[in-house]
XYZ file of C-alpha atoms in Angstrom:
295
model
C 133.037 19.730 175.738
C 134.768 16.171 175.751
C 133.969 13.045 176.500
C 135.297 12.062 179.625
C 138.059 8.805 178.635
C 137.064 5.342 178.842
C 138.729 2.217 179.762
C 140.866 0.901 177.582
C 143.435 -1.591 176.934
C 146.433 -3.131 174.838
C 146.084 -6.190 173.446
C 148.366 -9.008 171.398
C 147.697 -10.704 168.206
C 149.228 -12.435 165.881
C 147.777 -13.739 162.534
C 148.726 -14.740 159.025
C 150.346 -13.442 156.058
C 150.540 -15.915 152.903
C 152.237 -18.761 155.167
C 154.120 -15.485 157.490
C 153.737 -14.184 161.234
C 153.042 -11.080 161.617
C 152.293 -9.064 165.283
C 149.625 -6.357 165.768
C 148.869 -4.227 169.051
C 144.852 -3.548 169.167
C 144.250 -0.843 171.873
C 140.715 -1.759 172.133
C 137.907 0.876 174.393
C 135.522 -1.342 176.933
C 133.205 0.065 174.686
C 133.610 -0.087 171.099
C 132.412 2.099 167.955
C 131.365 -0.112 165.240
C 134.363 1.555 163.096
C 137.987 1.650 164.072
C 141.299 2.882 162.599
C 144.031 0.459 161.710
C 147.393 2.857 161.394
C 149.456 1.707 158.254
C 153.297 2.450 159.404
C 155.408 4.268 157.215
C 158.903 2.530 156.440
C 160.892 1.424 157.335
C 159.942 1.385 160.582
C 158.001 -0.649 162.722
C 154.464 -0.404 164.618
C 155.349 2.264 167.414
C 156.253 5.293 164.972
C 158.474 8.069 164.820
C 158.726 9.206 168.371
C 155.839 6.386 169.855
C 153.642 8.421 167.232
C 151.640 5.222 166.531
C 151.364 4.547 169.816
C 150.442 7.828 171.047
C 147.316 8.026 168.133
C 145.957 4.062 169.006
C 145.744 4.744 173.389
C 144.288 8.337 172.399
C 141.819 6.700 170.277
C 141.064 4.098 172.578
C 140.463 6.646 175.360
C 137.460 7.886 173.287
C 136.188 4.929 172.607
C 137.381 3.924 169.141
C 139.408 0.573 168.600
C 142.593 1.336 166.741
C 145.549 -1.259 165.597
C 148.837 -0.966 164.532
C 150.984 -3.689 163.257
C 154.060 -4.890 161.210
C 153.855 -5.409 158.194
C 156.171 -9.023 156.569
C 159.979 -8.806 157.471
C 159.561 -5.547 159.749
C 159.624 -5.381 163.445
C 158.620 -8.539 165.266
C 156.366 -10.227 161.932
C 158.613 -12.875 159.874
C 159.216 -13.236 155.884
C 161.520 -11.409 153.783
C 161.508 -7.393 153.998
C 159.059 -5.510 151.334
C 158.155 -1.555 150.942
C 155.141 0.237 150.202
C 154.230 -0.969 147.132
C 153.782 -4.573 148.047
C 151.854 -4.700 151.514
C 148.081 -4.514 150.313
C 148.685 -8.122 151.301
C 149.282 -7.076 154.152
C 146.808 -4.585 155.260
C 143.601 -7.045 154.310
C 145.022 -9.395 156.390
C 145.557 -7.097 158.880
C 142.093 -5.699 158.407
C 140.771 -9.318 159.126
C 142.931 -9.647 162.500
C 141.351 -6.454 163.345
C 138.203 -6.892 163.391
C 138.263 -11.061 164.465
C 139.944 -8.777 167.809
C 136.677 -6.437 168.056
C 133.423 -8.519 167.157
C 131.864 -4.906 167.248
C 133.542 -3.544 164.591
C 131.549 -3.679 161.067
C 134.534 -0.869 159.393
C 138.106 0.411 159.611
C 139.475 3.514 158.349
C 143.173 3.451 156.982
C 145.028 5.849 158.740
C 149.041 6.037 157.582
C 152.276 8.487 157.493
C 154.527 9.363 154.614
C 154.579 6.000 152.710
C 152.651 4.364 154.668
C 149.734 6.515 153.236
C 151.206 5.979 150.001
C 150.687 2.906 150.599
C 146.715 3.116 151.623
C 146.357 4.640 148.524
C 147.451 1.401 146.705
C 144.919 -0.342 148.553
C 142.348 -1.988 146.338
C 139.616 -0.507 148.408
C 137.318 -0.172 145.871
C 137.131 -3.860 146.033
C 137.346 -4.088 150.062
C 133.761 -2.821 151.976
C 135.762 -2.830 155.308
C 137.298 -0.366 154.574
C 135.030 3.644 155.488
C 136.997 5.703 154.841
C 141.386 6.790 154.882
C 143.435 9.386 156.863
C 146.417 10.135 154.588
C 149.468 12.273 156.763
C 152.113 14.245 154.613
C 151.795 12.061 151.083
C 155.009 10.400 149.867
C 154.477 11.343 146.221
C 158.587 11.349 145.322
C 160.204 11.613 142.255
C 163.382 13.141 141.119
C 161.741 16.019 139.432
C 159.284 16.351 141.870
C 161.577 17.217 144.588
C 163.569 19.050 142.511
C 161.487 20.992 141.546
C 160.511 21.913 145.247
C 164.088 22.360 146.691
C 164.439 24.981 143.658
C 161.257 26.408 144.952
C 161.300 26.679 148.307
C 165.191 25.561 149.537
C 167.495 27.664 146.597
C 164.581 30.591 145.755
C 165.063 31.736 149.369
C 169.224 31.526 149.532
C 169.519 33.149 146.945
C 167.404 35.857 147.842
C 168.936 36.422 151.122
C 171.541 38.912 151.541
C 173.461 36.621 153.926
C 174.317 34.373 151.311
C 176.050 36.816 149.307
C 178.651 37.547 152.242
C 178.887 34.323 152.943
C 179.642 33.778 149.531
C 181.724 36.983 148.819
C 183.208 36.418 152.157
C 184.564 32.290 150.892
C 182.585 30.740 153.816
C 180.224 29.310 151.243
C 181.752 27.951 148.205
C 180.789 28.972 144.929
C 181.725 25.970 142.689
C 179.711 23.733 144.972
C 176.731 26.211 145.522
C 175.561 26.748 141.920
C 176.721 22.714 140.728
C 174.247 22.165 143.071
C 171.643 24.560 141.843
C 172.645 23.474 137.935
C 172.057 19.477 139.280
C 168.284 20.403 140.602
C 167.952 22.187 137.656
C 168.815 19.799 135.095
C 166.689 17.157 137.529
C 163.770 19.124 137.520
C 163.550 18.741 133.548
C 163.110 15.414 133.621
C 160.205 13.419 132.975
C 159.758 10.885 135.098
C 160.466 7.964 133.317
C 163.667 9.155 132.444
C 164.511 8.981 135.880
C 165.887 5.682 137.017
C 165.573 5.701 140.661
C 161.679 6.793 140.059
C 158.946 3.802 141.017
C 157.639 2.706 137.668
C 155.361 -0.648 137.737
C 154.188 -2.669 134.625
C 150.399 -2.431 136.343
C 149.973 1.253 135.292
C 153.392 4.093 135.559
C 154.933 5.658 138.101
C 153.103 5.124 141.833
C 152.244 9.286 142.101
C 150.072 8.524 139.557
C 148.691 5.081 140.183
C 148.103 6.559 144.173
C 145.726 9.424 142.556
C 143.933 6.657 140.627
C 143.425 4.685 143.859
C 141.627 6.756 145.657
C 139.841 8.067 142.760
C 138.416 4.795 142.640
C 137.617 4.971 146.081
C 134.392 5.669 148.083
C 133.494 7.359 151.232
C 135.759 10.181 153.294
C 139.128 11.144 152.931
C 140.816 13.554 155.639
C 144.237 14.575 154.476
C 146.711 16.310 156.833
C 150.027 18.208 156.253
C 153.219 19.115 158.122
C 153.809 23.069 157.223
C 157.409 22.639 157.728
C 158.043 19.529 155.323
C 159.180 19.537 152.080
C 156.799 15.719 151.365
C 154.212 18.002 151.800
C 155.080 20.602 149.599
C 156.470 18.000 146.542
C 152.423 16.523 147.478
C 150.700 19.945 147.724
C 152.977 20.560 144.029
C 152.035 17.401 142.702
C 148.079 18.145 143.318
C 148.685 21.881 141.841
C 150.728 20.336 138.193
C 149.131 17.057 137.896
C 145.299 16.214 136.132
C 144.601 12.394 137.847
C 145.727 14.554 141.159
C 143.557 17.152 140.677
C 140.614 15.030 139.868
C 141.313 12.972 142.500
C 141.120 15.081 145.201
C 137.465 17.250 143.640
C 135.899 15.819 146.115
C 133.011 17.279 148.286
C 133.950 14.639 151.004
C 137.492 15.628 151.737
C 139.001 17.732 154.666
C 142.175 18.939 154.102
C 144.118 20.177 157.691
C 147.532 21.893 157.624
C 149.566 21.800 160.487
C 151.544 24.819 160.241
C 154.385 24.650 162.259
C 155.111 21.116 162.285
C 157.227 19.059 160.551
C 157.622 15.455 158.197
C 156.619 13.087 161.850
C 155.351 15.737 164.565
C 158.092 15.601 166.546
C 157.481 18.794 167.937
C 156.212 19.632 172.138
C 152.317 18.123 171.325
C 152.102 18.303 167.544
C 151.474 14.123 167.795
C 148.719 14.815 170.352
C 147.172 17.475 167.723
C 147.133 15.052 164.678
C 145.419 12.301 167.333
C 142.584 15.099 168.127
C 142.465 16.519 164.698
C 141.847 12.458 163.721
C 139.509 11.865 166.279
C 137.434 15.106 165.515
C 137.429 14.067 161.668
C 135.843 11.004 162.322
C 133.518 12.828 164.861
C 132.575 14.903 161.988
C 132.297 12.754 159.558
C 130.076 10.185 161.899
C 133.329 7.682 162.287
C 133.276 7.668 165.855
C 129.995 6.695 167.504
């Protein structure tokens, strides 16, 4: 039986990060648990999230007694400073954790919760060095490379298309351009054969190679339960699945007894369909309860 909703309120917080002013919203229950959820946004976007998903999540969790904070990175939304990407927000996350604990004095630890490259930022955050971080929830983690994307499109889009009789009818009738269609197919074949280091747009760091491998190593090094939520109608989620199957570091990172994977078969990347954001919020709370993090 679901517990009756508790009283809660939203509170704005302003906190410092490397001399810049960051803005956050904390949804605070009247009677709170000792573990809160810190939302790490995917970008470029601000603390409300696509379709206000992060607002719904925070308020739902607060109504169940779980404090939740969402905030803007430096250079995003209402926060000051130059804009930055998911690879350079660890200082922002560190500052937000401190602000969250200060805003809710009863808090002892936080769960990092991120969507897309927000989930990537969670993986790259050095949580193994931060005793305040108890666990993580990753939604459709961004592990994009040109080769990975090409393989996903070949496997999940082009294979389906070339086995569809209607495609060949359109091709034969001139409704589809032969040169355009097969030129695109060839370009994906060529990209799929490349190693990550061969693709100029793949993010490679002097600190340890392409970011998907660094994400895997980050998860491997950390302790605490891990939840992964994957959408059924999302190429980002499919690329993540393929990376986990083909990459030894990812297989090792996910070979853990405290990992739970939940799939939302009909959901798109941002869970925009009717009731999907609510389902994610409910699944988050259920997982926190199952892992003893919502008491």
